[in-house]
mmCIF file of C-alpha atoms and ligand atoms in Angstrom:
data_model
loop_
_atom_site.group_PDB
_atom_site.id
_atom_site.type_symbol
_atom_site.label_atom_id
_atom_site.label_comp_id
_atom_site.label_asym_id
_atom_site.label_seq_id
_atom_site.Cartn_x
_atom_site.Cartn_y
_atom_site.Cartn_z
ATOM 1 C CA MET J 670 29.786 10.827 -17.778
ATOM 2 C CA GLN J 671 26.113 10.194 -17.206
ATOM 3 C CA THR J 672 24.186 13.192 -15.914
ATOM 4 C CA LYS J 673 21.668 12.911 -13.080
ATOM 5 C CA ILE J 674 18.858 13.538 -15.602
ATOM 6 C CA THR J 675 20.008 10.619 -17.768
ATOM 7 C CA LYS J 676 20.140 8.383 -14.710
ATOM 8 C CA LEU J 677 16.655 9.474 -13.624
ATOM 9 C CA ALA J 678 15.297 8.861 -17.153
ATOM 10 C CA GLU J 679 16.882 5.396 -17.131
ATOM 11 C CA PHE J 680 15.286 4.663 -13.770
ATOM 12 C CA LEU J 681 11.830 5.778 -14.964
ATOM 13 C CA PHE J 682 11.794 4.551 -18.548
ATOM 14 C CA PHE J 683 14.484 1.908 -19.094
ATOM 15 C CA GLN J 684 13.976 -0.656 -16.357
ATOM 16 C CA GLY J 685 13.485 -4.348 -17.038
ATOM 17 C CA PRO J 686 11.600 -6.688 -14.723
ATOM 18 C CA ARG J 687 13.327 -8.138 -11.644
ATOM 19 C CA ILE J 688 13.406 -11.915 -11.473
ATOM 20 C CA ALA J 689 14.422 -14.348 -8.766
ATOM 21 C CA GLN J 690 16.870 -17.179 -9.494
ATOM 22 C CA SER J 691 14.360 -19.715 -8.110
ATOM 23 C CA LYS J 692 11.825 -18.681 -10.787
ATOM 24 C CA ILE J 693 14.480 -19.022 -13.501
ATOM 25 C CA ASP J 694 15.344 -22.511 -12.223
ATOM 26 C CA GLN J 695 11.661 -23.499 -12.216
ATOM 27 C CA HIS J 696 11.154 -22.580 -15.863
ATOM 28 C CA PHE J 697 14.482 -23.371 -17.513
ATOM 29 C CA GLN J 698 15.706 -26.427 -15.580
ATOM 30 C CA LYS J 699 16.526 -29.409 -17.852
ATOM 31 C CA LYS J 700 15.700 -27.298 -20.929
ATOM 32 C CA THR J 701 17.901 -26.729 -23.974
ATOM 33 C CA ILE J 702 18.011 -23.080 -24.930
ATOM 34 C CA LEU J 703 19.523 -21.901 -28.204
ATOM 35 C CA ILE J 704 20.590 -18.239 -28.230
ATOM 36 C CA THR J 705 21.835 -16.581 -31.420
ATOM 37 C CA GLY J 706 24.204 -13.658 -31.001
ATOM 38 C CA ALA J 707 25.308 -15.040 -27.641
ATOM 39 C CA SER J 708 28.939 -13.892 -27.722
ATOM 40 C CA PHE J 709 28.311 -10.265 -26.729
ATOM 41 C CA GLY J 710 25.671 -7.849 -25.468
ATOM 42 C CA ILE J 711 22.128 -8.967 -24.734
ATOM 43 C CA GLY J 712 22.668 -12.597 -25.824
ATOM 44 C CA GLU J 713 25.717 -12.943 -23.576
ATOM 45 C CA ALA J 714 23.771 -11.417 -20.669
ATOM 46 C CA CYS J 715 20.948 -13.960 -21.188
ATOM 47 C CA ALA J 716 23.469 -16.817 -21.200
ATOM 48 C CA LYS J 717 25.111 -15.532 -18.008
ATOM 49 C CA ARG J 718 21.736 -15.230 -16.281
ATOM 50 C CA LEU J 719 20.812 -18.808 -17.265
ATOM 51 C CA ALA J 720 24.192 -20.281 -16.323
ATOM 52 C CA HIS J 721 23.184 -20.829 -12.666
ATOM 53 C CA THR J 722 20.403 -23.185 -13.768
ATOM 54 C CA GLU J 723 20.847 -26.832 -14.683
ATOM 55 C CA CYS J 724 20.176 -26.463 -18.397
ATOM 56 C CA THR J 725 21.932 -26.768 -21.757
ATOM 57 C CA LEU J 726 22.839 -23.567 -23.546
ATOM 58 C CA VAL J 727 23.542 -23.615 -27.273
ATOM 59 C CA LEU J 728 25.421 -20.431 -28.066
ATOM 60 C CA VAL J 729 25.574 -19.225 -31.678
ATOM 61 C CA ALA J 730 27.761 -16.416 -33.078
ATOM 62 C CA ARG J 731 30.813 -15.787 -35.292
ATOM 63 C CA SER J 732 33.528 -15.183 -32.673
ATOM 64 C CA THR J 733 34.819 -18.672 -31.812
ATOM 65 C CA ASP J 734 37.363 -17.429 -29.247
ATOM 66 C CA LYS J 735 34.751 -15.458 -27.366
ATOM 67 C CA LEU J 736 32.292 -18.366 -27.435
ATOM 68 C CA LEU J 737 34.947 -20.757 -26.090
ATOM 69 C CA GLN J 738 35.901 -18.309 -23.347
ATOM 70 C CA LEU J 739 32.231 -17.926 -22.434
ATOM 71 C CA LYS J 740 31.716 -21.718 -22.428
ATOM 72 C CA ASN J 741 34.608 -22.169 -19.958
ATOM 73 C CA GLU J 742 33.283 -19.371 -17.753
ATOM 74 C CA LEU J 743 29.625 -20.480 -17.788
ATOM 75 C CA GLU J 744 30.349 -24.171 -17.202
ATOM 76 C CA LEU J 745 31.844 -23.264 -13.807
ATOM 77 C CA ASN J 746 28.161 -22.895 -12.835
ATOM 78 C CA GLN J 747 25.289 -25.361 -13.296
ATOM 79 C CA CYS J 748 24.809 -25.291 -17.073
ATOM 80 C CA GLN J 749 26.257 -27.247 -19.965
ATOM 81 C CA VAL J 750 27.325 -25.234 -22.993
ATOM 82 C CA LYS J 751 27.513 -26.155 -26.673
ATOM 83 C CA ILE J 752 28.781 -23.646 -29.191
ATOM 84 C CA ILE J 753 28.043 -23.248 -32.877
ATOM 85 C CA THR J 754 30.170 -20.843 -34.888
ATOM 86 C CA THR J 755 28.326 -19.492 -37.877
ATOM 87 C CA ASP J 756 27.924 -16.319 -39.897
ATOM 88 C CA LEU J 757 24.269 -15.343 -40.086
ATOM 89 C CA TYR J 758 24.959 -13.080 -43.082
ATOM 90 C CA GLN J 759 25.265 -16.286 -45.124
ATOM 91 C CA LEU J 760 21.966 -17.481 -46.520
ATOM 92 C CA ASP J 761 22.673 -21.114 -45.603
ATOM 93 C CA ALA J 762 23.442 -20.344 -41.930
ATOM 94 C CA ALA J 763 20.111 -21.641 -40.591
ATOM 95 C CA GLU J 764 20.581 -24.916 -42.470
ATOM 96 C CA ASN J 765 24.146 -25.230 -41.069
ATOM 97 C CA ILE J 766 22.951 -24.664 -37.499
ATOM 98 C CA PHE J 767 20.218 -27.251 -37.992
ATOM 99 C CA GLN J 768 22.731 -29.832 -39.360
ATOM 100 C CA HIS J 769 25.002 -29.140 -36.410
ATOM 101 C CA LEU J 770 22.158 -29.751 -33.950
ATOM 102 C CA GLN J 771 21.201 -32.981 -35.682
ATOM 103 C CA VAL J 772 24.766 -34.346 -35.763
ATOM 104 C CA GLN J 773 25.173 -33.606 -32.044
ATOM 105 C CA ASP J 774 21.664 -34.936 -31.284
ATOM 106 C CA ILE J 775 20.624 -31.674 -29.594
ATOM 107 C CA GLN J 776 16.862 -31.115 -29.188
ATOM 108 C CA VAL J 777 16.011 -27.443 -28.705
ATOM 109 C CA ASP J 778 13.184 -26.494 -26.301
ATOM 110 C CA ILE J 779 13.593 -22.717 -26.430
ATOM 111 C CA LEU J 780 14.840 -20.690 -29.394
ATOM 112 C CA ILE J 781 15.965 -17.108 -28.800
ATOM 113 C CA HIS J 782 16.530 -15.119 -32.009
ATOM 114 C CA ASN J 783 18.765 -12.382 -30.680
ATOM 115 C CA ALA J 784 21.607 -11.886 -33.194
ATOM 116 C CA GLY J 785 21.042 -8.675 -35.099
ATOM 117 C CA LYS J 786 22.656 -6.118 -37.342
ATOM 118 C CA SER J 787 21.907 -2.420 -37.196
ATOM 119 C CA ILE J 788 23.188 0.082 -39.741
ATOM 120 C CA GLN J 789 22.668 3.822 -39.731
ATOM 121 C CA ARG J 790 23.394 5.036 -43.266
ATOM 122 C CA SER J 791 21.625 7.294 -45.726
ATOM 123 C CA ILE J 792 20.262 5.629 -48.834
ATOM 124 C CA TRP J 793 22.343 8.186 -50.790
ATOM 125 C CA LYS J 794 25.508 6.725 -49.246
ATOM 126 C CA SER J 795 24.329 3.159 -49.873
ATOM 127 C CA LEU J 796 23.995 3.225 -53.639
ATOM 128 C CA ASN J 797 27.023 0.932 -54.087
ATOM 129 C CA ARG J 798 26.418 -1.066 -50.908
ATOM 130 C CA ALA J 799 24.113 -3.938 -51.813
ATOM 131 C CA GLN J 800 25.486 -5.733 -48.724
ATOM 132 C CA ASP J 801 23.673 -3.366 -46.347
ATOM 133 C CA ILE J 802 20.310 -4.695 -47.487
ATOM 134 C CA ASP J 803 21.476 -8.294 -48.003
ATOM 135 C CA ARG J 804 23.139 -8.680 -44.587
ATOM 136 C CA SER J 805 20.365 -6.963 -42.643
ATOM 137 C CA VAL J 806 17.715 -9.142 -44.194
ATOM 138 C CA ALA J 807 19.810 -12.314 -43.792
ATOM 139 C CA ILE J 808 20.512 -11.871 -40.086
ATOM 140 C CA ASN J 809 17.318 -10.129 -38.970
ATOM 141 C CA PHE J 810 14.772 -12.038 -41.048
ATOM 142 C CA ILE J 811 15.799 -14.826 -43.461
ATOM 143 C CA ASN J 812 17.949 -16.945 -41.123
ATOM 144 C CA PRO J 813 15.699 -16.585 -38.041
ATOM 145 C CA ALA J 814 12.661 -17.495 -40.158
ATOM 146 C CA HIS J 815 14.400 -20.539 -41.703
ATOM 147 C CA LEU J 816 15.778 -21.749 -38.364
ATOM 148 C CA THR J 817 12.278 -21.473 -36.889
ATOM 149 C CA ARG J 818 10.858 -23.428 -39.827
ATOM 150 C CA LEU J 819 13.473 -26.181 -39.490
ATOM 151 C CA LEU J 820 13.066 -26.543 -35.711
ATOM 152 C CA LEU J 821 9.271 -26.346 -35.604
ATOM 153 C CA PRO J 822 8.574 -30.104 -35.713
ATOM 154 C CA GLU J 823 10.662 -30.709 -32.559
ATOM 155 C CA LEU J 824 9.444 -27.512 -30.878
ATOM 156 C CA LYS J 825 5.887 -28.756 -31.450
ATOM 157 C CA GLN J 826 6.729 -32.097 -29.824
ATOM 158 C CA GLN J 827 8.186 -30.353 -26.778
ATOM 159 C CA SER J 828 5.638 -27.512 -26.425
ATOM 160 C CA GLY J 829 8.589 -25.246 -27.124
ATOM 161 C CA GLN J 830 9.080 -21.504 -27.117
ATOM 162 C CA ILE J 831 10.384 -19.040 -29.711
ATOM 163 C CA LEU J 832 11.397 -15.508 -28.784
ATOM 164 C CA VAL J 833 12.464 -12.734 -31.138
ATOM 165 C CA VAL J 834 14.460 -9.755 -29.928
ATOM 166 C CA SER J 835 13.042 -6.761 -31.780
ATOM 167 C CA THR J 836 13.187 -3.005 -31.386
ATOM 168 C CA ILE J 837 10.624 -0.398 -30.307
ATOM 169 C CA ASN J 838 11.121 1.266 -33.712
ATOM 170 C CA ALA J 839 9.327 -1.671 -35.336
ATOM 171 C CA LYS J 840 6.138 -0.187 -33.820
ATOM 172 C CA LEU J 841 6.867 3.477 -34.605
ATOM 173 C CA PHE J 842 7.164 5.850 -37.592
ATOM 174 C CA ALA J 843 10.048 4.475 -39.709
ATOM 175 C CA PRO J 844 13.146 6.552 -38.929
ATOM 176 C CA PRO J 845 15.217 7.763 -41.905
ATOM 177 C CA LEU J 846 18.842 6.524 -42.201
ATOM 178 C CA TRP J 847 17.878 3.143 -40.714
ATOM 179 C CA SER J 848 16.016 1.700 -43.717
ATOM 180 C CA SER J 849 17.624 -1.778 -43.906
ATOM 181 C CA TYR J 850 17.523 -2.374 -40.154
ATOM 182 C CA GLN J 851 13.961 -1.093 -39.828
ATOM 183 C CA ALA J 852 12.650 -3.110 -42.780
ATOM 184 C CA SER J 853 14.312 -6.372 -41.732
ATOM 185 C CA LYS J 854 13.152 -6.089 -38.100
ATOM 186 C CA VAL J 855 9.582 -5.310 -39.195
ATOM 187 C CA ALA J 856 9.677 -8.263 -41.616
ATOM 188 C CA MET J 857 10.521 -10.661 -38.764
ATOM 189 C CA GLN J 858 7.917 -9.051 -36.512
ATOM 190 C CA GLN J 859 5.192 -9.532 -39.128
ATOM 191 C CA TRP J 860 6.292 -13.084 -39.896
ATOM 192 C CA ILE J 861 6.070 -14.050 -36.233
ATOM 193 C CA LEU J 862 2.746 -12.248 -35.716
ATOM 194 C CA ALA J 863 1.306 -14.111 -38.705
ATOM 195 C CA ILE J 864 2.342 -17.572 -37.492
ATOM 196 C CA GLN J 865 1.652 -16.873 -33.796
ATOM 197 C CA PRO J 866 -1.924 -18.282 -33.747
ATOM 198 C CA GLU J 867 -0.939 -21.230 -35.968
ATOM 199 C CA LEU J 868 1.738 -22.180 -33.451
ATOM 200 C CA ALA J 869 -0.347 -21.396 -30.362
ATOM 201 C CA ILE J 870 -2.923 -24.054 -31.243
ATOM 202 C CA HIS J 871 -0.063 -26.586 -31.163
ATOM 203 C CA GLN J 872 1.210 -25.309 -27.773
ATOM 204 C CA VAL J 873 4.253 -23.569 -29.262
ATOM 205 C CA ASP J 874 4.706 -20.133 -27.662
ATOM 206 C CA THR J 875 6.007 -17.173 -29.628
ATOM 207 C CA CYS J 876 7.080 -13.872 -28.127
ATOM 208 C CA LEU J 877 8.322 -10.557 -29.508
ATOM 209 C CA VAL J 878 10.421 -8.407 -27.187
ATOM 210 C CA TYR J 879 10.512 -4.752 -28.287
ATOM 211 C CA LEU J 880 13.607 -3.244 -26.682
ATOM 212 C CA PRO J 881 14.429 0.441 -26.388
ATOM 213 C CA LEU J 882 18.032 1.641 -26.635
ATOM 214 C CA VAL J 883 20.271 -0.836 -24.778
ATOM 215 C CA ARG J 884 23.859 -0.007 -23.800
ATOM 216 C CA THR J 885 25.830 -2.570 -25.842
ATOM 217 C CA ARG J 886 28.576 -2.375 -28.453
ATOM 218 C CA MET J 887 25.846 -2.197 -31.125
ATOM 219 C CA ILE J 888 25.114 1.442 -30.263
ATOM 220 C CA LEU J 889 28.780 2.527 -29.984
ATOM 221 C CA PRO J 890 29.129 3.775 -33.612
ATOM 222 C CA THR J 891 26.205 6.215 -33.091
ATOM 223 C CA LYS J 892 27.975 8.898 -31.054
ATOM 224 C CA HIS J 893 24.915 10.866 -29.910
ATOM 225 C CA TYR J 894 23.648 7.725 -28.117
ATOM 226 C CA ASP J 895 26.522 8.160 -25.612
ATOM 227 C CA HIS J 896 24.538 10.852 -23.827
ATOM 228 C CA MET J 897 21.083 9.343 -24.199
ATOM 229 C CA PRO J 898 19.378 7.244 -21.531
ATOM 230 C CA ALA J 899 19.513 3.527 -22.293
ATOM 231 C CA MET J 900 18.643 0.192 -20.754
ATOM 232 C CA GLN J 901 21.350 -1.859 -19.055
ATOM 233 C CA VAL J 902 22.097 -5.154 -20.741
ATOM 234 C CA GLN J 903 21.046 -7.159 -17.641
ATOM 235 C CA SER J 904 17.609 -5.465 -17.698
ATOM 236 C CA ALA J 905 17.183 -6.432 -21.353
ATOM 237 C CA ALA J 906 18.122 -10.039 -20.501
ATOM 238 C CA ASN J 907 15.603 -10.007 -17.650
ATOM 239 C CA ALA J 908 12.874 -8.752 -20.012
ATOM 240 C CA ILE J 909 13.617 -11.681 -22.329
ATOM 241 C CA LEU J 910 13.714 -14.367 -19.624
ATOM 242 C CA ASP J 911 10.672 -12.958 -17.810
ATOM 243 C CA SER J 912 8.674 -13.017 -21.075
ATOM 244 C CA LEU J 913 9.546 -16.687 -21.588
ATOM 245 C CA MET J 914 8.694 -17.536 -17.976
ATOM 246 C CA GLY J 915 5.358 -15.733 -18.232
ATOM 247 C CA HIS J 916 4.516 -17.251 -21.654
ATOM 248 C CA LYS J 917 3.956 -13.692 -22.901
ATOM 249 C CA ARG J 918 3.203 -12.900 -26.518
ATOM 250 C CA GLN J 919 5.099 -9.643 -26.312
ATOM 251 C CA TRP J 920 7.094 -7.413 -23.986
ATOM 252 C CA GLN J 921 7.624 -3.697 -24.445
ATOM 253 C CA PRO J 922 8.466 -0.765 -22.167
ATOM 254 C CA TRP J 923 5.335 0.657 -20.510
ATOM 255 C CA TRP J 924 5.586 3.972 -22.370
ATOM 256 C CA LEU J 925 5.751 2.495 -25.889
ATOM 257 C CA ILE J 926 1.966 2.532 -26.229
ATOM 258 C CA LEU J 927 2.024 6.325 -25.674
ATOM 259 C CA ALA J 928 4.838 6.709 -28.219
ATOM 260 C CA GLN J 929 2.782 4.665 -30.718
ATOM 261 C CA ILE J 930 -0.220 6.953 -30.274
ATOM 262 C CA VAL J 931 1.954 10.042 -30.801
ATOM 263 C CA SER J 932 3.705 8.402 -33.768
ATOM 264 C CA GLY J 933 0.331 7.600 -35.395
ATOM 265 C CA LEU J 934 -1.381 10.932 -34.670
ATOM 266 C CA LEU J 935 1.584 13.125 -35.550
ATOM 267 C CA SER J 936 2.900 11.199 -38.552
ATOM 268 C CA THR J 937 2.692 14.260 -40.857
ATOM 269 C CA PRO J 938 4.563 16.662 -38.520
ATOM 270 C CA ILE J 939 7.100 13.886 -37.802
ATOM 271 C CA TYR J 940 7.655 13.435 -41.544
ATOM 272 C CA TYR J 941 8.276 17.187 -42.041
ATOM 273 C CA PHE J 942 10.487 17.297 -38.952
ATOM 274 C CA TYR J 943 12.699 14.561 -40.429
ATOM 275 C CA CYS J 944 12.828 16.409 -43.791
ATOM 276 C CA TYR J 945 13.839 19.603 -41.970
ATOM 277 C CA MET J 946 16.564 17.903 -39.928
ATOM 278 C CA LEU J 947 17.994 16.036 -42.938
ATOM 279 C CA GLY J 948 17.789 19.192 -45.093
ATOM 280 C CA ARG J 949 19.962 21.099 -42.587
ATOM 281 C CA LYS J 950 22.729 18.489 -42.933
ATOM 282 C CA LYS J 951 22.526 18.263 -46.768
HETATM 283 N N1 LIG P 536 21.468 -2.359 -28.407
HETATM 284 C C1 LIG P 536 20.317 -1.787 -28.672
HETATM 285 O O1 LIG P 536 20.113 -0.580 -28.434
HETATM 286 C C2 LIG P 536 19.159 -2.605 -29.185
HETATM 287 C C3 LIG P 536 17.884 -2.021 -29.180
HETATM 288 C C4 LIG P 536 16.815 -2.759 -29.660
HETATM 289 C C5 LIG P 536 17.021 -4.042 -30.128
HETATM 290 N N2 LIG P 536 18.278 -4.568 -30.145
HETATM 291 C C6 LIG P 536 18.435 -5.919 -30.679
HETATM 292 O O2 LIG P 536 19.070 -6.724 -29.719
HETATM 293 C C7 LIG P 536 19.768 -7.780 -30.371
HETATM 294 C C8 LIG P 536 21.145 -7.939 -29.748
HETATM 295 O O3 LIG P 536 21.885 -6.749 -29.960
HETATM 296 P P1 LIG P 536 23.044 -6.253 -28.986
HETATM 297 O O4 LIG P 536 22.736 -4.848 -28.657
HETATM 298 O O5 LIG P 536 23.285 -7.231 -27.906
HETATM 299 O O6 LIG P 536 24.274 -6.240 -30.011
HETATM 300 P P2 LIG P 536 25.774 -6.696 -29.868
HETATM 301 O O7 LIG P 536 26.297 -6.409 -28.518
HETATM 302 O O8 LIG P 536 26.473 -6.096 -31.040
HETATM 303 O O9 LIG P 536 25.701 -8.282 -30.060
HETATM 304 C C9 LIG P 536 25.256 -8.816 -31.272
HETATM 305 C C10 LIG P 536 25.426 -10.311 -31.239
HETATM 306 O O10 LIG P 536 25.051 -10.826 -32.532
HETATM 307 C C11 LIG P 536 26.156 -11.555 -33.065
HETATM 308 N N3 LIG P 536 26.253 -11.355 -34.500
HETATM 309 C C12 LIG P 536 26.390 -10.181 -35.160
HETATM 310 N N4 LIG P 536 26.522 -10.403 -36.476
HETATM 311 C C13 LIG P 536 26.497 -11.754 -36.635
HETATM 312 C C14 LIG P 536 26.589 -12.610 -37.759
HETATM 313 N N5 LIG P 536 26.792 -12.127 -38.992
HETATM 314 N N6 LIG P 536 26.500 -13.934 -37.557
HETATM 315 C C15 LIG P 536 26.348 -14.459 -36.323
HETATM 316 N N7 LIG P 536 26.232 -13.698 -35.217
HETATM 317 C C16 LIG P 536 26.315 -12.368 -35.380
HETATM 318 C C17 LIG P 536 27.387 -10.997 -32.380
HETATM 319 O O11 LIG P 536 28.412 -11.966 -32.292
HETATM 320 P P3 LIG P 536 29.685 -12.065 -33.276
HETATM 321 O O12 LIG P 536 30.152 -10.687 -33.569
HETATM 322 O O13 LIG P 536 30.635 -12.892 -32.464
HETATM 323 O O14 LIG P 536 29.199 -12.809 -34.463
HETATM 324 C C18 LIG P 536 26.864 -10.723 -30.972
HETATM 325 O O15 LIG P 536 26.910 -11.873 -30.190
HETATM 326 C C19 LIG P 536 19.762 -7.430 -31.859
HETATM 327 O O16 LIG P 536 18.781 -8.203 -32.517
HETATM 328 C C20 LIG P 536 19.355 -5.980 -31.897
HETATM 329 O O17 LIG P 536 18.688 -5.629 -33.089
HETATM 330 C C21 LIG P 536 19.341 -3.893 -29.676
#
């Protein structure tokens, strides 16, 4: 049960922008939008929001049944849906998606890198788990970077857009227990920031969306998140679509700048606080 305080905090700190359907139509009509991680959570919410526009959605994820169900549901509206089943933990996933697009003669105008993997695990419990690092880097950095690279020539032709769904933690003091997630999200952030001007001069937009906690199945394994304020999935989708419509270079909650200042100024106390908290659980 959400308390009144949690609801108030969500109202003050976890709102996304409001957007009218007419504005969505204006920007996305006749466009082809590829969304990774579109079967659940934020990606699914983006697809549902775009379904009322005459556009083509290319939905990428592992769960074929869910993608097919979503295709049937979304095509009752204005959009056309193509699905690509792939596992982004595999290092050749970007190449497979690209082949698929070529075979079906699909030209992407807007690329939304949304699929992601988060793991909360101590490094001491990860000593025999090479896959934690490998999978995080594959899905959060290697495949999005390769897919971007492969699609860039056509995105350049179409003055396309690339959007990366990131996390507010990528701008804050690195939290312990989240090493693989944190490192792979920061890697993608830095990669995009580095190519941003190179792409801008060729009229290709890039945008990083730094989301706070969002209530999706991703946060379910972390029990203490149940009682914390979080963004609704529709608000996160609105933040993504609004950023694309506004050709923004980044979107973040209004208070993140304050959190960054605190994180920078108080890095030493934060470090000792983490040591204290982890020491108590040792
Ligand atoms: N939820 C949060 O609090 C939060 C906060 C900040 C940022 N984010 C970011 O938001 C993005 C979306 O997360 P979410 O909260 O919507 O999570 P979610 O509900 O768990 O959805 C994740 C999506 O990614 C797909 N996916 C996962 N592993 C995959 C793989 N190996 N290959 C292909 N697709 C895969 C999933 O589909 P299948 O399982 O069908 O493959 C699903 O469609 C992520 O990049 C995440 O880092 C989330």
